[in-house]
PDB file of N, CA and C in Angstrom:
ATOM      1  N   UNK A   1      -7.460   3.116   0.120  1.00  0.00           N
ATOM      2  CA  UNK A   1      -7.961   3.328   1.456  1.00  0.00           C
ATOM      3  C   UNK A   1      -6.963   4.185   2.235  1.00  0.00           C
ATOM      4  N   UNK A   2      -7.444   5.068   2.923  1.00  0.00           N
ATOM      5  CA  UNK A   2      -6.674   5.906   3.779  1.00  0.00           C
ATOM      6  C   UNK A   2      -6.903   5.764   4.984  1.00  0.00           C
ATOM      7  N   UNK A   3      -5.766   5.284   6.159  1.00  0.00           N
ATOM      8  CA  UNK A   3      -5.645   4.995   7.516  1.00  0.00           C
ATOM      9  C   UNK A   3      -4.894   5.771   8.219  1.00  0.00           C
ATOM     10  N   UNK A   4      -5.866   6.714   9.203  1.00  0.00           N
ATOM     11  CA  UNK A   4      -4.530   7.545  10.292  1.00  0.00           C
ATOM     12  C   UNK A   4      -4.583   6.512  11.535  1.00  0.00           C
ATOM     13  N   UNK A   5      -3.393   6.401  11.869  1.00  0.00           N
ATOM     14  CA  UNK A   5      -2.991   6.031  12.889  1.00  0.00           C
ATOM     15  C   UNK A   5      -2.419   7.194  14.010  1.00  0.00           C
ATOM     16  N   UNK A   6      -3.143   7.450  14.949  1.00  0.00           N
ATOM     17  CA  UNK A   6      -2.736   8.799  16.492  1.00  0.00           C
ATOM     18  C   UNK A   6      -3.205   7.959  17.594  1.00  0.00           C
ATOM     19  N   UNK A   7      -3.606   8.713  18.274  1.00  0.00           N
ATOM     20  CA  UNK A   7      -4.439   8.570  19.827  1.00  0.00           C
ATOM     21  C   UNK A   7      -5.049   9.670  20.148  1.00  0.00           C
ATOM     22  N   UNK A   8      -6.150   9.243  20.821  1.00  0.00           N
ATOM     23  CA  UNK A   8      -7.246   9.904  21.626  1.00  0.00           C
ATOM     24  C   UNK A   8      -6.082  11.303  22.822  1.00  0.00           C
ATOM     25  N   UNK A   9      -4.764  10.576  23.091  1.00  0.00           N
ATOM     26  CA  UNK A   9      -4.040  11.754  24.179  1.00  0.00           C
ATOM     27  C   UNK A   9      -3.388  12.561  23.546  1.00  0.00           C
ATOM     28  N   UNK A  10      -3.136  12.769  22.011  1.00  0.00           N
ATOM     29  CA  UNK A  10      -2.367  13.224  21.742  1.00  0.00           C
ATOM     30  C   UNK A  10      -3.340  14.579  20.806  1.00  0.00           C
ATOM     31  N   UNK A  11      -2.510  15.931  20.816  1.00  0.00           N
ATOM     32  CA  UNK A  11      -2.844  16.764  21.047  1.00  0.00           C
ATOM     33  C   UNK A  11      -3.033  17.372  18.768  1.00  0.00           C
ATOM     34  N   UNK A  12      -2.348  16.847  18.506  1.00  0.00           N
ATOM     35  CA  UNK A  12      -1.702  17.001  16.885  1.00  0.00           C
ATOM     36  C   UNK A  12      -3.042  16.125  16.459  1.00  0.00           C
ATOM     37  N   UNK A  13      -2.849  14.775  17.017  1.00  0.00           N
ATOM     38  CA  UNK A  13      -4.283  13.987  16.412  1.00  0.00           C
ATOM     39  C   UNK A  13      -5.653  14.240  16.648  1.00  0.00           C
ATOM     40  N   UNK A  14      -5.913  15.135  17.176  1.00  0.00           N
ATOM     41  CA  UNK A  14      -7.199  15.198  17.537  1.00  0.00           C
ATOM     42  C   UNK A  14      -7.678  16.599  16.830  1.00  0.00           C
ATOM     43  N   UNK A  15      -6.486  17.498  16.242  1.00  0.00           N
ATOM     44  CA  UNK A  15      -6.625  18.379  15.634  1.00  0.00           C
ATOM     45  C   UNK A  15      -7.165  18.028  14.209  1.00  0.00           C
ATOM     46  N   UNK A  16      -5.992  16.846  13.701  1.00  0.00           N
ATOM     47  CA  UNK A  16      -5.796  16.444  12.402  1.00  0.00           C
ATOM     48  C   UNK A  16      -7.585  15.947  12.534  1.00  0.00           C
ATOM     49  N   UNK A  17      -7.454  15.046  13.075  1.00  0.00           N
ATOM     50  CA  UNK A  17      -9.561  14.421  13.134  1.00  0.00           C
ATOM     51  C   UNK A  17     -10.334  15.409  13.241  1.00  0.00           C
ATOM     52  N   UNK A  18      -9.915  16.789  13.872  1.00  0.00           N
ATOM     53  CA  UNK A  18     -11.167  17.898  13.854  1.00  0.00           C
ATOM     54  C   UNK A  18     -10.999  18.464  12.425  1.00  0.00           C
ATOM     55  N   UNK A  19      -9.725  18.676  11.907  1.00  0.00           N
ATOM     56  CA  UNK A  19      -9.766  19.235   9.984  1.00  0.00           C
ATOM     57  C   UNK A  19     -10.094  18.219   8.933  1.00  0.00           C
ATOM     58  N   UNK A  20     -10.477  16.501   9.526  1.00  0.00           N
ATOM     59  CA  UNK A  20     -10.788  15.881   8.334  1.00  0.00           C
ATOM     60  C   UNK A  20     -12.026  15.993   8.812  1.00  0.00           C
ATOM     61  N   UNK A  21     -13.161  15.970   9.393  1.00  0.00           N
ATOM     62  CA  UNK A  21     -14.155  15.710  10.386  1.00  0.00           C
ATOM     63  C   UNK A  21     -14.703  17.321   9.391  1.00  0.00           C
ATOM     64  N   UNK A  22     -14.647  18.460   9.437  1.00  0.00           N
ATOM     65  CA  UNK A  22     -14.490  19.775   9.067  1.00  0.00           C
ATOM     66  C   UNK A  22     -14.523  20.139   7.716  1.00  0.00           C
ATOM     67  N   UNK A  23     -13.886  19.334   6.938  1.00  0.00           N
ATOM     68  CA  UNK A  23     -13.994  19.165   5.470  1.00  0.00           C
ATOM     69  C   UNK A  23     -14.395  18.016   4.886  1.00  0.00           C
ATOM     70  N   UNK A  24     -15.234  17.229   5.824  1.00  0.00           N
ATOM     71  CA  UNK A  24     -15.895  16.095   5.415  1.00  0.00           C
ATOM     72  C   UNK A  24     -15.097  14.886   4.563  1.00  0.00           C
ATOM     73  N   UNK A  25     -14.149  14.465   5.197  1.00  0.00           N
ATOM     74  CA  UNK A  25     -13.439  13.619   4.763  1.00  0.00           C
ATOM     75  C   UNK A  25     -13.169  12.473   6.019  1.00  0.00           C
ATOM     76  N   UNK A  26     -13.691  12.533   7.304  1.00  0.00           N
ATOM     77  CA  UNK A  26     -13.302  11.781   7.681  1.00  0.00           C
ATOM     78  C   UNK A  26     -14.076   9.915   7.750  1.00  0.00           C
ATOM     79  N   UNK A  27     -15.137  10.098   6.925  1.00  0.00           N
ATOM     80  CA  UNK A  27     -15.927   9.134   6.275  1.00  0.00           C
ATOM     81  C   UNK A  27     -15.005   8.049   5.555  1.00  0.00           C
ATOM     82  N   UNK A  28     -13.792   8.462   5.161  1.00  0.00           N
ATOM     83  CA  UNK A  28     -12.877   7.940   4.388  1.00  0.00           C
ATOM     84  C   UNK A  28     -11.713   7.747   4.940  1.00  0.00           C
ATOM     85  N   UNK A  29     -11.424   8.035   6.068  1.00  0.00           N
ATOM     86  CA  UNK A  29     -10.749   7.484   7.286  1.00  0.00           C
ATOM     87  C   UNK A  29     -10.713   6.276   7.514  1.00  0.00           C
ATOM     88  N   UNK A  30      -9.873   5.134   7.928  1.00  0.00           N
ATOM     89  CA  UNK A  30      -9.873   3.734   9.114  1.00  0.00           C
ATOM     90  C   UNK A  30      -9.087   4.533   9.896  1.00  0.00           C
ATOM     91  N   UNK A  31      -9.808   4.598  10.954  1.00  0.00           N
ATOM     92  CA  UNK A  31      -8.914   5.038  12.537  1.00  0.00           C
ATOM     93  C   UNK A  31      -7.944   3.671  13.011  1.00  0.00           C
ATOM     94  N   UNK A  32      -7.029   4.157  13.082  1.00  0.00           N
ATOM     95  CA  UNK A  32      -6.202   3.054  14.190  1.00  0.00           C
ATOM     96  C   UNK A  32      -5.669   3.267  15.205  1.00  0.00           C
ATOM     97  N   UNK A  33      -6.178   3.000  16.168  1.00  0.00           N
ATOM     98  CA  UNK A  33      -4.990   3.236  17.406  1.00  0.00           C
ATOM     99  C   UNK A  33      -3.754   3.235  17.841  1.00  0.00           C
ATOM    100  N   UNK A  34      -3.307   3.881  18.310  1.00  0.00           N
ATOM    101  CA  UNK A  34      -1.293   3.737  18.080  1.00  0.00           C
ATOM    102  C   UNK A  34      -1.353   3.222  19.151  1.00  0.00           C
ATOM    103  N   UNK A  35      -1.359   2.899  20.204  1.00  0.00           N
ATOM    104  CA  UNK A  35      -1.589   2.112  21.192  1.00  0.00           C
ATOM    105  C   UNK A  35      -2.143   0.661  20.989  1.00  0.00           C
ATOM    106  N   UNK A  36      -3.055   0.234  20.399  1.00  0.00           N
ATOM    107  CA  UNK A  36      -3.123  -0.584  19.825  1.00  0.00           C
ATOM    108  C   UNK A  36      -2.586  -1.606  19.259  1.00  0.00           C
ATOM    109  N   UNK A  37      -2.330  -3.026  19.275  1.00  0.00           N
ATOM    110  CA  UNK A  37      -1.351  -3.757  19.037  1.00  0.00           C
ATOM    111  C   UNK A  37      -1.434  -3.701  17.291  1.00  0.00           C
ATOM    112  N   UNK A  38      -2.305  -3.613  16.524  1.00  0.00           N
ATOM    113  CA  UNK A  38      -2.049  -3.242  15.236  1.00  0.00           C
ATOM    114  C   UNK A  38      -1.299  -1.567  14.930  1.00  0.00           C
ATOM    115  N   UNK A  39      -1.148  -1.009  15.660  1.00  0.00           N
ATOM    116  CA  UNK A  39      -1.130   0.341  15.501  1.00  0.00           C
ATOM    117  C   UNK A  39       0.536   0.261  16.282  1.00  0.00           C
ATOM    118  N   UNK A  40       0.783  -0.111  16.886  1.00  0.00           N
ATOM    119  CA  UNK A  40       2.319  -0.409  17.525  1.00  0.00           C
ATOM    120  C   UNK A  40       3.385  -1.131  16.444  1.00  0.00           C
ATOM    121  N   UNK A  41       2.201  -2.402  15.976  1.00  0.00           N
ATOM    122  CA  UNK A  41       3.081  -3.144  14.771  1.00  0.00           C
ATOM    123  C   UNK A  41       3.116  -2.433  13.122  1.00  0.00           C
ATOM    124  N   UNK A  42       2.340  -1.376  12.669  1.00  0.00           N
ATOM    125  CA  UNK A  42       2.072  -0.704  11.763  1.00  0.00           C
ATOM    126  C   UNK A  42       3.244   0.669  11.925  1.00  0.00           C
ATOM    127  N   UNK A  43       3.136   0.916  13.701  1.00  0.00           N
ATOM    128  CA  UNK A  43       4.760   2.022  13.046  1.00  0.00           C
ATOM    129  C   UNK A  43       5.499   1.440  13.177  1.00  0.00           C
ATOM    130  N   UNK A  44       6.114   0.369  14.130  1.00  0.00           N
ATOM    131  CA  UNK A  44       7.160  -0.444  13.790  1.00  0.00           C
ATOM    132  C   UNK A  44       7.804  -1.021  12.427  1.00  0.00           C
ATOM    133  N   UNK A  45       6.556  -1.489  11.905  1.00  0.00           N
ATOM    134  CA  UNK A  45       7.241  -1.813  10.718  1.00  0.00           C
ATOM    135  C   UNK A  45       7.373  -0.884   9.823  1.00  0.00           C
ATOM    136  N   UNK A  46       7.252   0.359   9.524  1.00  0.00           N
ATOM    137  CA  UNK A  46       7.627   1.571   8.999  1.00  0.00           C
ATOM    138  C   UNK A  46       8.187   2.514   9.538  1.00  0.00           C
ATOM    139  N   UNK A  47       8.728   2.172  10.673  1.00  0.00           N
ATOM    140  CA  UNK A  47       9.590   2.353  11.333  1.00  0.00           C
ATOM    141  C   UNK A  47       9.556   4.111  11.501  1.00  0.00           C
ATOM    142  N   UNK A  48       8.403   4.817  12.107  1.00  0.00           N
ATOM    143  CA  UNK A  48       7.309   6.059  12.434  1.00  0.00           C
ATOM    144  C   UNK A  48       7.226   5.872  14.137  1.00  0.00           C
ATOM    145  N   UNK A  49       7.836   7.067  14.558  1.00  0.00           N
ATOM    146  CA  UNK A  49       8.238   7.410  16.267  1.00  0.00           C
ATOM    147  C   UNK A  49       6.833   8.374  16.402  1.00  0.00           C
ATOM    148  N   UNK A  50       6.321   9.144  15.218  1.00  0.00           N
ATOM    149  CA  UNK A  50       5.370  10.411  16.061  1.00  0.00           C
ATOM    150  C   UNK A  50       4.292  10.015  14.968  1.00  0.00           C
ATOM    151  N   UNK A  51       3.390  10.466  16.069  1.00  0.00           N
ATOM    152  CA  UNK A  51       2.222  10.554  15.321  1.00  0.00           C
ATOM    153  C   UNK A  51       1.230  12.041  15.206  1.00  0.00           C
ATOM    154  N   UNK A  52       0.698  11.891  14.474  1.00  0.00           N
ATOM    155  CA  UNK A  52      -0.418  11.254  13.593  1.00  0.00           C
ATOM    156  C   UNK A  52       0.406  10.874  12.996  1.00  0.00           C
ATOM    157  N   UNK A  53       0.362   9.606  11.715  1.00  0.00           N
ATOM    158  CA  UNK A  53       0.980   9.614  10.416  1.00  0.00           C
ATOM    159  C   UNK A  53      -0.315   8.756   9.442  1.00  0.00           C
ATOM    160  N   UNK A  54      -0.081   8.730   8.669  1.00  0.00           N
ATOM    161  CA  UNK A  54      -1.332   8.321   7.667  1.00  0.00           C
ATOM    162  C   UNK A  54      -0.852   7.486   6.614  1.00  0.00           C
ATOM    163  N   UNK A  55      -1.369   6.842   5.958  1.00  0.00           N
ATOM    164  CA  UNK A  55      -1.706   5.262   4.670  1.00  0.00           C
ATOM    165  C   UNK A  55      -2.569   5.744   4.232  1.00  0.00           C
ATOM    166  N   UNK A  56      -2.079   5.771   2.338  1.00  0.00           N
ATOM    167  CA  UNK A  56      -2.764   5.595   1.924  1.00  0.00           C
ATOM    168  C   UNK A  56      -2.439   4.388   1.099  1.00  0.00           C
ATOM    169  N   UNK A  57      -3.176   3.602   0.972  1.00  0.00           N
ATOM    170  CA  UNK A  57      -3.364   1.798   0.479  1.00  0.00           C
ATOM    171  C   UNK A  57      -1.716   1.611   1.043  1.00  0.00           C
ATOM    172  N   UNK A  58      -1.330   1.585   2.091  1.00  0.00           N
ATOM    173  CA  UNK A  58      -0.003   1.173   2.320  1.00  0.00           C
ATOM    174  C   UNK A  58       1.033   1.954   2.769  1.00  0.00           C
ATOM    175  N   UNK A  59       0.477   2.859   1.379  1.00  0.00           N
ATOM    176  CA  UNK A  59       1.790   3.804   1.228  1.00  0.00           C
ATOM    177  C   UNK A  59       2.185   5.145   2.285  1.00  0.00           C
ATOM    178  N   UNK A  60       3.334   5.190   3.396  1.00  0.00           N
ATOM    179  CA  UNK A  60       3.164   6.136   4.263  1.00  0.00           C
ATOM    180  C   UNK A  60       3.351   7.138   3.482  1.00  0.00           C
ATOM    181  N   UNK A  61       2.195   8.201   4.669  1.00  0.00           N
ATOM    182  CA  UNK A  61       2.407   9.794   4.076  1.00  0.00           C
ATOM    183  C   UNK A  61       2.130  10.316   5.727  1.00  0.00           C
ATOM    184  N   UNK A  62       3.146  11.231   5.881  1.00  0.00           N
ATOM    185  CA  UNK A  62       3.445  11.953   6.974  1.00  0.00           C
ATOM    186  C   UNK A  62       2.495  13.112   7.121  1.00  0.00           C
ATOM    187  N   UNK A  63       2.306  14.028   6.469  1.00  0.00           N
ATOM    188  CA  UNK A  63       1.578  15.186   6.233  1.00  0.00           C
ATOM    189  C   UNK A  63       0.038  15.141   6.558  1.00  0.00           C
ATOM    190  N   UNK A  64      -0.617  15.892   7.043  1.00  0.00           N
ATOM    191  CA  UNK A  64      -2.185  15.866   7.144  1.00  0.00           C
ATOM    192  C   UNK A  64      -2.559  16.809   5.462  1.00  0.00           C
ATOM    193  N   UNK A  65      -1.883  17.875   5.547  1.00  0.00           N
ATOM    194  CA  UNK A  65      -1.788  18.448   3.921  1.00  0.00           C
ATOM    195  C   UNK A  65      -2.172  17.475   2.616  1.00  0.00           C
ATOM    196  N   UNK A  66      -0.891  16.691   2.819  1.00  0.00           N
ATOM    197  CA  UNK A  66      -1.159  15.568   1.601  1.00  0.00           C
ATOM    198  C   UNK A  66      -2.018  14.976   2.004  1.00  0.00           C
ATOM    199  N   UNK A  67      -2.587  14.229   2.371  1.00  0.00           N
ATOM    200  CA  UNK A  67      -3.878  13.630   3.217  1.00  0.00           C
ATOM    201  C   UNK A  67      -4.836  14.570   2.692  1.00  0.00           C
ATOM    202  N   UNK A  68      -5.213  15.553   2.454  1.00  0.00           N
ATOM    203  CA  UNK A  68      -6.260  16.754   1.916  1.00  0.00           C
ATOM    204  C   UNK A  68      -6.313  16.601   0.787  1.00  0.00           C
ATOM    205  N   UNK A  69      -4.651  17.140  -0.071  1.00  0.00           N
ATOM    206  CA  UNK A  69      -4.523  16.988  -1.303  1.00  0.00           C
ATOM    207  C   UNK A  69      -5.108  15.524  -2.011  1.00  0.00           C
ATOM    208  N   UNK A  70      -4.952  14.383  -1.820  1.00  0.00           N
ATOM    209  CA  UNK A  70      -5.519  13.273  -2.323  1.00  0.00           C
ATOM    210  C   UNK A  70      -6.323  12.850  -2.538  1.00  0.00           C
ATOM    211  N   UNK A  71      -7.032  13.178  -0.714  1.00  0.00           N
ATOM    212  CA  UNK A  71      -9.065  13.055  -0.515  1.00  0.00           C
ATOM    213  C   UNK A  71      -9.337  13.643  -1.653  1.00  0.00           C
ATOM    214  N   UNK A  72      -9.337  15.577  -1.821  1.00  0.00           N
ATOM    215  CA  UNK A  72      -9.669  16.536  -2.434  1.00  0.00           C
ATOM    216  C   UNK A  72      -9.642  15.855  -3.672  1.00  0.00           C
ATOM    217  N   UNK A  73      -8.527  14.925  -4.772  1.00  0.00           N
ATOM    218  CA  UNK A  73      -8.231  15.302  -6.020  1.00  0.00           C
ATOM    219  C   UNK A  73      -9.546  13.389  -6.116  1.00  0.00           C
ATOM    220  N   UNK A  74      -9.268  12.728  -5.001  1.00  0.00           N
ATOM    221  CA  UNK A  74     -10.343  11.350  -5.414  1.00  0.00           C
ATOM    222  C   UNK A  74     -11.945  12.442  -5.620  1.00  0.00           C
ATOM    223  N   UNK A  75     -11.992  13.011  -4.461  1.00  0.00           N
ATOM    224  CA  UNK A  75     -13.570  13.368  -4.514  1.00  0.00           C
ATOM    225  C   UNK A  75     -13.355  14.532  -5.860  1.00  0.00           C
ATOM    226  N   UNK A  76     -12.977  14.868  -6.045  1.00  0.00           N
ATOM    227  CA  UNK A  76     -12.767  15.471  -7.718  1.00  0.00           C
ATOM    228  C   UNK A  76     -13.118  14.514  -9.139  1.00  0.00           C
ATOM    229  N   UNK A  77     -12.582  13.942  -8.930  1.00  0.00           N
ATOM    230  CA  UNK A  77     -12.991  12.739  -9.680  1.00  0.00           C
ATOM    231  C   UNK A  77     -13.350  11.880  -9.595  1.00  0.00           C
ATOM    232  N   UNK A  78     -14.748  11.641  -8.353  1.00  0.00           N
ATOM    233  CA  UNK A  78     -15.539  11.100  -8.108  1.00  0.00           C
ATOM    234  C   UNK A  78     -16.817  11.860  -8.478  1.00  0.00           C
ATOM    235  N   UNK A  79     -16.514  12.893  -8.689  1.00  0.00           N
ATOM    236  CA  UNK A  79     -17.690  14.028  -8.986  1.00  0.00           C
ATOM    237  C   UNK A  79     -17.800  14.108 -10.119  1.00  0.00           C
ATOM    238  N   UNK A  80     -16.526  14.266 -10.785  1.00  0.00           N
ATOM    239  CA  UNK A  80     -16.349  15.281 -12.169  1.00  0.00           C
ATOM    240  C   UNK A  80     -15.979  13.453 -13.898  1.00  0.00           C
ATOM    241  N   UNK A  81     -15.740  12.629 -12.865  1.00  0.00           N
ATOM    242  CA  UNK A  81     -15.371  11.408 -13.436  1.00  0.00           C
ATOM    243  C   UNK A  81     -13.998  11.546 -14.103  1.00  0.00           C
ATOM    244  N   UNK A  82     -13.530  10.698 -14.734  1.00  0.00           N
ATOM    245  CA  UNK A  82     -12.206  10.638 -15.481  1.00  0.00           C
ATOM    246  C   UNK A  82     -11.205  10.538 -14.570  1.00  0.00           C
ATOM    247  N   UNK A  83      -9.980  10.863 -15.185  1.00  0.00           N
ATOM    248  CA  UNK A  83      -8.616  10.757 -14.736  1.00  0.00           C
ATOM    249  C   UNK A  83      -7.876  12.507 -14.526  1.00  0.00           C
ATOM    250  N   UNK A  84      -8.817  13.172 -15.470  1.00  0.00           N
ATOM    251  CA  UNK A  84      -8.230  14.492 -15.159  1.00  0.00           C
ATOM    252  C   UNK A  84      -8.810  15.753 -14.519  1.00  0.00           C
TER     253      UNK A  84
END
């Protein structure tokens, strides 16, 4: 599962949601609010000052790039099947 965590004020996140939104990936999104008391305790404990930043199953990834690269290579092999 892949989770961005931004806000609605911030200027980077609303970009990042217009390029997943754009390449049809944002279906596969959980939005979280950074404002939000899950979204306050989620960068805290990974200890993340700026946002956007993104999860995937857990694992932080900073980049909206990698966030592409991953969607891109699941829906690859959601299409094409296998591992390669």
């Amino acid at each position: 599962m892949f989770q961005m965590i931004g806000a609605e004020w911030c200027d980077k996140c609303r970009q990042a949601k217009k390029l997943l939104q754009e390449r049809g990936f944002w279906d596969f999104i959980q939005y979280i609010d950074y404002d939000s008391p899950e979204g306050k305790e989620i960068a805290t404990k990974l200890g993340v000052e700026k946002i956007p930043f993104f999860l995937e199953d857990g694992k932080l990834l900073h980049y909206i790039g990698e966030v592409l690269h991953r969607l891109n290579e699941k829906r690859i092999k959601q299409t094409y099947g296998g591992e390669n």
